[in-house]
Amino acid sequence: MMNVMTIGGYKAVLSFDTELGKFRGQFVGLTGDLVFEGTDIAALQNAGELALEAFLAECERSGAAPTQLFTGKLTLNIPTQVHEAAAVIAAANGVSVEQWVTEVLEAAASSVIGPLQ
């Protein structure tokens, strides 16, 4: 199960570290590797807010962009049978493989993080 938390408009993926007995969060889509921890959800949220605030302040101070640029281009290497199946399904739905893959990825992403903007 994937758990995602939004902090300050940025998405973070959450997990639980059984060895440390702590929740762990990692922001996705930032130019730096920003990880935070907490013993409960409230502490995790607070740690994420503090980490993000410090990261954004450092980006502003240094003039660095805080977020990664997503171009909309994605190169995949998939098994040939998956490629063939995608082509059949796309054709059966009257769309290109690219359009079908886009729809599948959008539906999967929306089910985890909510509607895409």
PDB file of C-alpha atoms in Angstrom:
ATOM      1  CA  MET A   1       0.000   0.000   0.000  1.00  0.00           C
ATOM      2  CA  MET A   2       1.290   3.428  -0.907  1.00  0.00           C
ATOM      3  CA  ASN A   3       0.784   6.318   1.419  1.00  0.00           C
ATOM      4  CA  VAL A   4       1.173   9.868   0.213  1.00  0.00           C
ATOM      5  CA  MET A   5       1.030  13.045   2.277  1.00  0.00           C
ATOM      6  CA  THR A   6       0.808  16.553   0.855  1.00  0.00           C
ATOM      7  CA  ILE A   7       2.809  19.147   2.752  1.00  0.00           C
ATOM      8  CA  GLY A   8       2.918  22.728   1.526  1.00  0.00           C
ATOM      9  CA  GLY A   9       1.626  21.608  -1.853  1.00  0.00           C
ATOM     10  CA  TYR A  10       4.405  19.043  -2.293  1.00  0.00           C
ATOM     11  CA  LYS A  11       3.872  15.263  -2.259  1.00  0.00           C
ATOM     12  CA  ALA A  12       5.774  12.960   0.074  1.00  0.00           C
ATOM     13  CA  VAL A  13       5.727   9.159   0.066  1.00  0.00           C
ATOM     14  CA  LEU A  14       5.368   7.629   3.533  1.00  0.00           C
ATOM     15  CA  SER A  15       6.559   4.374   5.024  1.00  0.00           C
ATOM     16  CA  PHE A  16       7.120   2.857   8.436  1.00  0.00           C
ATOM     17  CA  ASP A  17      10.605   1.756   9.494  1.00  0.00           C
ATOM     18  CA  THR A  18      10.065  -1.234  11.764  1.00  0.00           C
ATOM     19  CA  GLU A  19      13.700  -1.261  12.918  1.00  0.00           C
ATOM     20  CA  LEU A  20      13.548   2.344  14.130  1.00  0.00           C
ATOM     21  CA  GLY A  21       9.871   2.299  15.059  1.00  0.00           C
ATOM     22  CA  LYS A  22       9.361   5.540  13.145  1.00  0.00           C
ATOM     23  CA  PHE A  23       7.364   6.816  10.237  1.00  0.00           C
ATOM     24  CA  ARG A  24       9.473   8.042   7.348  1.00  0.00           C
ATOM     25  CA  GLY A  25       8.580  10.499   4.609  1.00  0.00           C
ATOM     26  CA  GLN A  26      10.393  11.411   1.427  1.00  0.00           C
ATOM     27  CA  PHE A  27       9.380  14.258  -0.835  1.00  0.00           C
ATOM     28  CA  VAL A  28       9.040  13.406  -4.501  1.00  0.00           C
ATOM     29  CA  GLY A  29       9.700  15.846  -7.320  1.00  0.00           C
ATOM     30  CA  LEU A  30      12.151  18.087  -5.496  1.00  0.00           C
ATOM     31  CA  THR A  31      15.679  18.746  -6.697  1.00  0.00           C
ATOM     32  CA  GLY A  32      17.101  17.539  -3.385  1.00  0.00           C
ATOM     33  CA  ASP A  33      16.671  14.310  -1.441  1.00  0.00           C
ATOM     34  CA  LEU A  34      14.427  15.508   1.366  1.00  0.00           C
ATOM     35  CA  VAL A  35      13.646  12.865   3.998  1.00  0.00           C
ATOM     36  CA  PHE A  36      11.925  13.346   7.362  1.00  0.00           C
ATOM     37  CA  GLU A  37      10.873  11.131  10.273  1.00  0.00           C
ATOM     38  CA  GLY A  38       8.415  11.101  13.143  1.00  0.00           C
ATOM     39  CA  THR A  39       7.205   8.718  15.821  1.00  0.00           C
ATOM     40  CA  ASP A  40       3.558   9.404  14.918  1.00  0.00           C
ATOM     41  CA  ILE A  41       1.662  11.088  12.089  1.00  0.00           C
ATOM     42  CA  ALA A  42       1.533  14.493  13.811  1.00  0.00           C
ATOM     43  CA  ALA A  43       5.294  14.399  14.429  1.00  0.00           C
ATOM     44  CA  LEU A  44       5.878  13.236  10.867  1.00  0.00           C
ATOM     45  CA  GLN A  45       3.772  16.111   9.483  1.00  0.00           C
ATOM     46  CA  ASN A  46       5.645  18.616  11.660  1.00  0.00           C
ATOM     47  CA  ALA A  47       9.057  17.230  10.659  1.00  0.00           C
ATOM     48  CA  GLY A  48       8.038  17.377   7.000  1.00  0.00           C
ATOM     49  CA  GLU A  49       6.917  20.986   7.313  1.00  0.00           C
ATOM     50  CA  LEU A  50      10.186  21.985   9.000  1.00  0.00           C
ATOM     51  CA  ALA A  51      12.324  20.100   6.466  1.00  0.00           C
ATOM     52  CA  LEU A  52      10.431  21.596   3.541  1.00  0.00           C
ATOM     53  CA  GLU A  53      10.629  25.119   4.971  1.00  0.00           C
ATOM     54  CA  ALA A  54      14.416  24.804   5.392  1.00  0.00           C
ATOM     55  CA  PHE A  55      14.833  23.295   1.919  1.00  0.00           C
ATOM     56  CA  LEU A  56      12.785  26.018   0.208  1.00  0.00           C
ATOM     57  CA  ALA A  57      14.652  28.735   2.122  1.00  0.00           C
ATOM     58  CA  GLU A  58      17.980  27.284   1.000  1.00  0.00           C
ATOM     59  CA  CYS A  59      16.758  27.092  -2.603  1.00  0.00           C
ATOM     60  CA  GLU A  60      15.685  30.733  -2.459  1.00  0.00           C
ATOM     61  CA  ARG A  61      18.988  31.783  -0.869  1.00  0.00           C
ATOM     62  CA  SER A  62      21.079  29.932  -3.472  1.00  0.00           C
ATOM     63  CA  GLY A  63      18.828  30.669  -6.442  1.00  0.00           C
ATOM     64  CA  ALA A  64      18.287  26.969  -7.115  1.00  0.00           C
ATOM     65  CA  ALA A  65      15.000  25.640  -8.445  1.00  0.00           C
ATOM     66  CA  PRO A  66      13.239  23.582  -5.758  1.00  0.00           C
ATOM     67  CA  THR A  67      11.335  21.273  -8.092  1.00  0.00           C
ATOM     68  CA  GLN A  68      12.349  18.864 -10.814  1.00  0.00           C
ATOM     69  CA  LEU A  69      11.201  19.615 -14.332  1.00  0.00           C
ATOM     70  CA  PHE A  70       8.928  16.885 -15.647  1.00  0.00           C
ATOM     71  CA  THR A  71       8.935  17.096 -19.443  1.00  0.00           C
ATOM     72  CA  GLY A  72       6.123  14.656 -20.126  1.00  0.00           C
ATOM     73  CA  LYS A  73       8.512  12.275 -21.866  1.00  0.00           C
ATOM     74  CA  LEU A  74       8.929   8.813 -20.358  1.00  0.00           C
ATOM     75  CA  THR A  75      11.034   6.052 -21.894  1.00  0.00           C
ATOM     76  CA  LEU A  76      10.146   2.525 -20.855  1.00  0.00           C
ATOM     77  CA  ASN A  77      11.745  -0.842 -21.462  1.00  0.00           C
ATOM     78  CA  ILE A  78       9.050  -3.495 -21.027  1.00  0.00           C
ATOM     79  CA  PRO A  79       8.778  -7.177 -21.901  1.00  0.00           C
ATOM     80  CA  THR A  80       7.729  -7.793 -25.504  1.00  0.00           C
ATOM     81  CA  GLN A  81       4.552  -9.596 -24.446  1.00  0.00           C
ATOM     82  CA  VAL A  82       3.475  -6.570 -22.381  1.00  0.00           C
ATOM     83  CA  HIS A  83       4.166  -4.277 -25.340  1.00  0.00           C
ATOM     84  CA  GLU A  84       2.137  -6.523 -27.624  1.00  0.00           C
ATOM     85  CA  ALA A  85      -0.746  -6.712 -25.139  1.00  0.00           C
ATOM     86  CA  ALA A  86      -0.747  -2.921 -24.808  1.00  0.00           C
ATOM     87  CA  ALA A  87      -0.906  -2.562 -28.594  1.00  0.00           C
ATOM     88  CA  VAL A  88      -3.863  -4.974 -28.800  1.00  0.00           C
ATOM     89  CA  ILE A  89      -5.760  -3.280 -25.974  1.00  0.00           C
ATOM     90  CA  ALA A  90      -5.081   0.200 -27.363  1.00  0.00           C
ATOM     91  CA  ALA A  91      -6.265  -0.827 -30.843  1.00  0.00           C
ATOM     92  CA  ALA A  92      -9.390  -2.430 -29.366  1.00  0.00           C
ATOM     93  CA  ASN A  93     -10.121   0.899 -27.648  1.00  0.00           C
ATOM     94  CA  GLY A  94      -9.443   2.923 -30.786  1.00  0.00           C
ATOM     95  CA  VAL A  95      -6.466   4.804 -29.340  1.00  0.00           C
ATOM     96  CA  SER A  96      -2.695   4.771 -29.768  1.00  0.00           C
ATOM     97  CA  VAL A  97      -0.482   2.831 -27.374  1.00  0.00           C
ATOM     98  CA  GLU A  98       0.805   6.169 -26.085  1.00  0.00           C
ATOM     99  CA  GLN A  99      -2.729   7.404 -25.352  1.00  0.00           C
ATOM    100  CA  TRP A 100      -3.704   4.120 -23.705  1.00  0.00           C
ATOM    101  CA  VAL A 101      -0.583   4.092 -21.492  1.00  0.00           C
ATOM    102  CA  THR A 102      -1.250   7.724 -20.557  1.00  0.00           C
ATOM    103  CA  GLU A 103      -4.820   6.865 -19.529  1.00  0.00           C
ATOM    104  CA  VAL A 104      -3.686   3.838 -17.504  1.00  0.00           C
ATOM    105  CA  LEU A 105      -0.965   5.816 -15.710  1.00  0.00           C
ATOM    106  CA  GLU A 106      -3.339   8.714 -15.038  1.00  0.00           C
ATOM    107  CA  ALA A 107      -5.946   6.376 -13.547  1.00  0.00           C
ATOM    108  CA  ALA A 108      -3.346   4.649 -11.375  1.00  0.00           C
ATOM    109  CA  ALA A 109      -1.854   7.940 -10.179  1.00  0.00           C
ATOM    110  CA  SER A 110      -5.288   9.432  -9.446  1.00  0.00           C
ATOM    111  CA  SER A 111      -6.235   6.410  -7.359  1.00  0.00           C
ATOM    112  CA  VAL A 112      -3.203   6.977  -5.133  1.00  0.00           C
ATOM    113  CA  ILE A 113      -2.778  10.758  -4.958  1.00  0.00           C
ATOM    114  CA  GLY A 114      -6.161  12.037  -6.077  1.00  0.00           C
ATOM    115  CA  PRO A 115      -7.148  14.016  -9.176  1.00  0.00           C
ATOM    116  CA  LEU A 116      -4.245  15.265 -11.277  1.00  0.00           C
ATOM    117  CA  GLN A 117      -4.069  18.957 -12.039  1.00  0.00           C
TER     118      GLN A 117
END
